[in-house]
Coordinates of C-alpha atoms in Angstrom, one line a residue:
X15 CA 230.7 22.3 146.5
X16 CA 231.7 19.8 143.9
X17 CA 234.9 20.0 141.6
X18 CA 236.4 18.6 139.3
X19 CA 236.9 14.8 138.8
X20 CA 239.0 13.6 136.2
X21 CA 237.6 10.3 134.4
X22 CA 239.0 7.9 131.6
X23 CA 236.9 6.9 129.4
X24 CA 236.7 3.8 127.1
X25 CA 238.8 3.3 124.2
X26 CA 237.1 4.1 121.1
X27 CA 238.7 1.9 118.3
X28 CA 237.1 -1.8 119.8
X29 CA 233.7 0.0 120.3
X30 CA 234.2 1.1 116.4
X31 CA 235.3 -2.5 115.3
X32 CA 232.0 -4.2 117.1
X33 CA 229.8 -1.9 115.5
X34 CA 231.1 -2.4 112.4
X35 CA 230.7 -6.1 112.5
X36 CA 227.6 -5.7 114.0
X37 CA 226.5 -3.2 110.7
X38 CA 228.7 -6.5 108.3
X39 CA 226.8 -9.2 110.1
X40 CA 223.2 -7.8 109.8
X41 CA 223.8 -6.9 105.9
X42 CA 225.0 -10.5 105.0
X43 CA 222.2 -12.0 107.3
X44 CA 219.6 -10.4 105.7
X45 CA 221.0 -10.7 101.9
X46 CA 221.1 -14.5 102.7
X47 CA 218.4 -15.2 104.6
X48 CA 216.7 -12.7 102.5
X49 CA 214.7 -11.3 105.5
X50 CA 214.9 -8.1 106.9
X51 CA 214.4 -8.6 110.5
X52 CA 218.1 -8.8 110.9
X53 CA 218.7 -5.2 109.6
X54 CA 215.2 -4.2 112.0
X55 CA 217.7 -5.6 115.1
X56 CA 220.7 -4.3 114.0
X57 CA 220.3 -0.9 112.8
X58 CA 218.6 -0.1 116.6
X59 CA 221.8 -1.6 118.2
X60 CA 223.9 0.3 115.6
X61 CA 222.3 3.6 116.0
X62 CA 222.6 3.2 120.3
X63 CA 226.5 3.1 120.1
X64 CA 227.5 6.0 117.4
X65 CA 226.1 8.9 119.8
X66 CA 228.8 7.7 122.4
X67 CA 232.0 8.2 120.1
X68 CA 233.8 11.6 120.1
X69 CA 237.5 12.6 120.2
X70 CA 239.5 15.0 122.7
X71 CA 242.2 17.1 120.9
X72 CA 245.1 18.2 122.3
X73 CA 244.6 21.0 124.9
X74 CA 240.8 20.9 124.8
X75 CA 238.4 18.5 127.7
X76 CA 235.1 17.1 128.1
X77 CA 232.4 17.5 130.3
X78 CA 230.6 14.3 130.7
X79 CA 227.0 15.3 132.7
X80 CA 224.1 11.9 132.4
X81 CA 220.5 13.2 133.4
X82 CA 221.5 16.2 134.8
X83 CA 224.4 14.9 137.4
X84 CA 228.0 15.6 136.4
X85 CA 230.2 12.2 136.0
X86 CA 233.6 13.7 135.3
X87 CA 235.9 15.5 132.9
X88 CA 237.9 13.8 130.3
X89 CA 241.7 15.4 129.8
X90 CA 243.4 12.8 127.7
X91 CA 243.7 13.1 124.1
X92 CA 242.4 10.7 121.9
X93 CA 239.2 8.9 120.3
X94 CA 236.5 7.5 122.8
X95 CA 233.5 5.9 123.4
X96 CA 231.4 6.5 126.7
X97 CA 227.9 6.0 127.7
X98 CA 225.3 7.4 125.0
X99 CA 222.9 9.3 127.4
X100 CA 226.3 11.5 128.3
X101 CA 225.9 14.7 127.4
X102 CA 229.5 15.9 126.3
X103 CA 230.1 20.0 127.1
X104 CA 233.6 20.6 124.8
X105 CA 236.0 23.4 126.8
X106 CA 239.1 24.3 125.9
X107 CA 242.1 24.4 128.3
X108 CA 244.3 26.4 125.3
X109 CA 245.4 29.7 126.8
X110 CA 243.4 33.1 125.0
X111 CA 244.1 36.2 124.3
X112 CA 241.6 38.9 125.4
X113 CA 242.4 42.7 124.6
X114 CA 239.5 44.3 125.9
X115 CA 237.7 47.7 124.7
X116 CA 238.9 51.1 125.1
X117 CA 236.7 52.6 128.4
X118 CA 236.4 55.9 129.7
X119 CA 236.9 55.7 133.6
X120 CA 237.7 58.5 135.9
X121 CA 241.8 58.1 138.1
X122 CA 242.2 58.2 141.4
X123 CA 241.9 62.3 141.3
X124 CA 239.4 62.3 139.1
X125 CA 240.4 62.5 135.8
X126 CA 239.0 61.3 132.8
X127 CA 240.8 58.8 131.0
X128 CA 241.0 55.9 128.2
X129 CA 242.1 52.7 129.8
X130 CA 242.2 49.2 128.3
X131 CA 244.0 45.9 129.1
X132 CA 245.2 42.5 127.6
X133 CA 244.4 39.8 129.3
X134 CA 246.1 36.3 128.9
X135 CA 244.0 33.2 129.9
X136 CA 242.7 29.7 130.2
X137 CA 240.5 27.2 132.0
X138 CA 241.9 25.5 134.9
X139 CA 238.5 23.7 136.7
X140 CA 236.5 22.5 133.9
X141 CA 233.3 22.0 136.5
X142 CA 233.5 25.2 138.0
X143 CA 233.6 26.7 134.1
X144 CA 231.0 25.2 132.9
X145 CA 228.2 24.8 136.2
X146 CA 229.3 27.7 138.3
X147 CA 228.5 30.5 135.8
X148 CA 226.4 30.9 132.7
X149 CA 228.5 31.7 129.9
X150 CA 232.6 31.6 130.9
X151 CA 233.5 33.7 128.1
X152 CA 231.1 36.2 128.6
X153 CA 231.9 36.1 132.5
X154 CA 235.7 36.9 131.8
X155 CA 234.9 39.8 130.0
X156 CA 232.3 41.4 131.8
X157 CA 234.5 40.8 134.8
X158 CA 237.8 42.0 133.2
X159 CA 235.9 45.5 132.8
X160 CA 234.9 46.0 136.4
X161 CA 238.9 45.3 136.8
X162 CA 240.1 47.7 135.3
X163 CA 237.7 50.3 135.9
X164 CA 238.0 49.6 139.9
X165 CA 241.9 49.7 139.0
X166 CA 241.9 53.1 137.0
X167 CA 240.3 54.6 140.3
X168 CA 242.8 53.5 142.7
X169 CA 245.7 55.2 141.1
X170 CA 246.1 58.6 139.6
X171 CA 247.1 59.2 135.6
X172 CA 250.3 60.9 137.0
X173 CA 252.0 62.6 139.3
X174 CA 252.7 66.4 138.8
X175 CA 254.1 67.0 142.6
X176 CA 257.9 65.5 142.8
X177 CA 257.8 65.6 146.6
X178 CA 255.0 63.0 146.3
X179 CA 256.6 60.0 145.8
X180 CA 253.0 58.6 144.6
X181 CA 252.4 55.1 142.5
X182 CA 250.9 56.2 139.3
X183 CA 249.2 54.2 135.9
X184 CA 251.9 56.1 133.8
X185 CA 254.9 55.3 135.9
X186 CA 254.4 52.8 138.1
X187 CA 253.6 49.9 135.6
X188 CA 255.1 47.0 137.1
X189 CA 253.3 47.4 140.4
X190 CA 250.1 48.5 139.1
X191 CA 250.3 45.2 136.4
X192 CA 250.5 43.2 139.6
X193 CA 247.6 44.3 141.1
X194 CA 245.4 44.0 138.2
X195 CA 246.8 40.4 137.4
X196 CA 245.6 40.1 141.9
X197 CA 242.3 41.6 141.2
X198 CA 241.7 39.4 137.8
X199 CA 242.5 36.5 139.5
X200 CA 240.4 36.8 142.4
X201 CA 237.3 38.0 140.3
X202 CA 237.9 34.7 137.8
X203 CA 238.9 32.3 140.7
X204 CA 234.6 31.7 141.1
X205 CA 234.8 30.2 136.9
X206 CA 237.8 27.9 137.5
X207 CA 240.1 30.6 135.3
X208 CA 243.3 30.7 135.6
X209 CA 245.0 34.3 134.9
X210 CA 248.4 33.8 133.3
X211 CA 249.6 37.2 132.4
X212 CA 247.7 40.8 132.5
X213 CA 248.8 44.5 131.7
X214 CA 247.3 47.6 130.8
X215 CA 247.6 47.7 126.5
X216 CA 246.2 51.5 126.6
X217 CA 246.7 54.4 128.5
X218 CA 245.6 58.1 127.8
X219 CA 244.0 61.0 128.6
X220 CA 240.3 61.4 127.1
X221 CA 240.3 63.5 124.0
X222 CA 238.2 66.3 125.9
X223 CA 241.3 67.0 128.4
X224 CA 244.1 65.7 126.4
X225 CA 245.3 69.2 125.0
X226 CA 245.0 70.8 128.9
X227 CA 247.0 67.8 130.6
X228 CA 249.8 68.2 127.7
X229 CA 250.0 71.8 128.6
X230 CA 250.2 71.0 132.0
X231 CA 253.0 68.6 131.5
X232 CA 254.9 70.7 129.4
X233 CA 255.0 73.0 132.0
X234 CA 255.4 70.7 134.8
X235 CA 258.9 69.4 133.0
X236 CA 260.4 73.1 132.4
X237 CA 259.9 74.3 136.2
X238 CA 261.1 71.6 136.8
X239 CA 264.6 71.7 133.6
X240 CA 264.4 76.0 135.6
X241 CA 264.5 74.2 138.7
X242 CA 267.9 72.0 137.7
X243 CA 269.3 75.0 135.5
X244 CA 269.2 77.1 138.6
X245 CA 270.3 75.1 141.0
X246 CA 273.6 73.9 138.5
X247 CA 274.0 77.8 138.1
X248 CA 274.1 78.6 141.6
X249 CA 276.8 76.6 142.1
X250 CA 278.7 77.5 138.8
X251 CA 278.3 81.3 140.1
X252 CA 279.5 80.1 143.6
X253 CA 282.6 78.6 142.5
X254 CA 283.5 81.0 140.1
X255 CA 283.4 83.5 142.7
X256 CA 285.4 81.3 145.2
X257 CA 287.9 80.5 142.8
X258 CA 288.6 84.7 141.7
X259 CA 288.9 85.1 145.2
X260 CA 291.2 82.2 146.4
X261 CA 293.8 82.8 143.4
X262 CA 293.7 87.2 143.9
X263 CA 292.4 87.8 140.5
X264 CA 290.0 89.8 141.6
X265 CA 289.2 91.4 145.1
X266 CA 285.3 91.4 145.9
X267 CA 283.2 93.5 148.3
X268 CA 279.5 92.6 148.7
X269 CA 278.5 94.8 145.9
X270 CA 280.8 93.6 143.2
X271 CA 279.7 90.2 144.3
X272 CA 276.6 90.6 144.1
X273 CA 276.8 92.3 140.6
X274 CA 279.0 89.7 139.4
X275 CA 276.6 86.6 140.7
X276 CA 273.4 88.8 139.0
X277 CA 275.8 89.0 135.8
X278 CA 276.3 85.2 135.7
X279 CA 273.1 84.1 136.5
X280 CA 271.6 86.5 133.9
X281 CA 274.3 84.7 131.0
X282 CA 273.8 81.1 132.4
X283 CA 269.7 80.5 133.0
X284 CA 268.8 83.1 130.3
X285 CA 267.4 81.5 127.3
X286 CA 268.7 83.6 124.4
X287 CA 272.6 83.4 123.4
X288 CA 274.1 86.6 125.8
X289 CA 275.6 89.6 123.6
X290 CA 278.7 90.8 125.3
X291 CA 279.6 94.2 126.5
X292 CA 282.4 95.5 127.3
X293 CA 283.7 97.3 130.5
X294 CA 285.7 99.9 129.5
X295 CA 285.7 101.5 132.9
X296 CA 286.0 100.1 136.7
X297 CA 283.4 97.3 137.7
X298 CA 280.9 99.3 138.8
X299 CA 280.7 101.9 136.5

């Protein structure tokens, strides 16, 4: 397999001048000799050399290819001349921006969701971009699609089960950015691309499930706000009890404890403000 071969390639001003002089010499020959045979022989010679001029901005390449065989890529900057018969494929080496579409892909459990992701990248092996695919552009995104969609059905949208410590699109961004930027990079590696930076732009459920999965996480977060609510009263209900006990204010049995702990757990995880009563008898009464 060939790659790429960086070339220099002659200096365009001199080339310019001769032409030039070549173009001022046949004019006055012809004006004074009055015979156009000059300008028959010149114009030829002339016309030969200005297909072999072209300039190289800054962050861009050429791909020289004579007859069907590639001859080298030029990097530097500047104006040049080279061979006529080259053809000269322009790429850029600039880095791009690509924020692809909006598809509908099913998650790891099967959920449908909208997915899409912004892709930062350039050219890095001009002859692999421009002989080993078609079109590069085209390859990047058709390529950055199968990405994401193989990526949206490794991972689940979320995780509703706290014992499952589980990598998901939603939270586990950093590590799931890493593995698309992997996957990119190893799809792209075949068109000389280099992937500098990629990350999902989009995430969301599809429209015809959204409503459902926002239900469902409502009610995921207050079991689990009941959950922490208990769990904080409990131990409110416990010390409270422990600390009537230890300083004699009150003297418990099992049944006034475990009217007083139903009392307290009624005031502290109700959800209403409590409306007090008052005990104008014994405890129990």
């Amino acid at each position: 397999m060939k790659a790429e071969n960086n070339v220099k390639a002659k200096n365009g001003y001199p080339i310019l001048a001769i032409v030039i002089i070549l173009i001022i010499t046949s004019i006055t020959a012809s004006v004074l000799t009055k015979h156009a045979g000059f300008l028959v022989i010149g114009i030829p010679v002339i016309l030969f050399f200005f297909p072999g001029f072209f300039i190289v901005n800054p962050n861009s390449s050429r791909v020289l290819v004579l007859f069907g065989a590639y001859k080298g890529t030029i990097k530097d900057n500047g104006f040049f001349w080279a061979n006529p018969f080259y053809t000269k494929q322009k790429i850029s080496l600039r880095a791009r921006n690509f924020d692809s579409e909006r598809v509908k892909v099913n998650d790891k459990v099967g959920n449908p969701i909208l997915i899409n992701v912004i892709l930062v990248w350039k050219v890095s092996d001009t002859y692999k971009a421009a002989f080993d695919v078609d079109i590069y552009e085209h390859f990047v995104r058709v390529q950055t699609d199968a990405a994401v969609r193989k990526l949206a059905g490794s991972y689940p949208y979320d995780n509703f089960d706290e014992e499952r410590k589980e990598v998901t699109l939603r939270s586990g961004l950093d590590e799931v950015n890493v593995a698309l930027e992997h996957e990119l990079t190893e799809r792209l590696a075949i068109a000389g691309i280099e992937v500098m930076e990629a990350r999902i732009g989009y995430l969301a459920y599809a429209p015809e499930i959204a409503s459902a999965m926002l239900k469902r996480q409502q009610a995921v977060a207050i079991v689990s706000a009941r959950k922490k609510i208990v769990e904080g009263a409990v131990w409110m209900v416990e010390d409270a009890l422990k600390k009537l006990s230890d300083d004699g204010i009150v003297e418990f049995d099992d049944d006034k404890k475990a009217t007083m702990a139903s009392n307290l757990m009624v005031v502290l995880c109700g959800d209403k403000e409590v409306t007090p009563v008052i005990n104008t008898g014994t405890l129990n009464s």
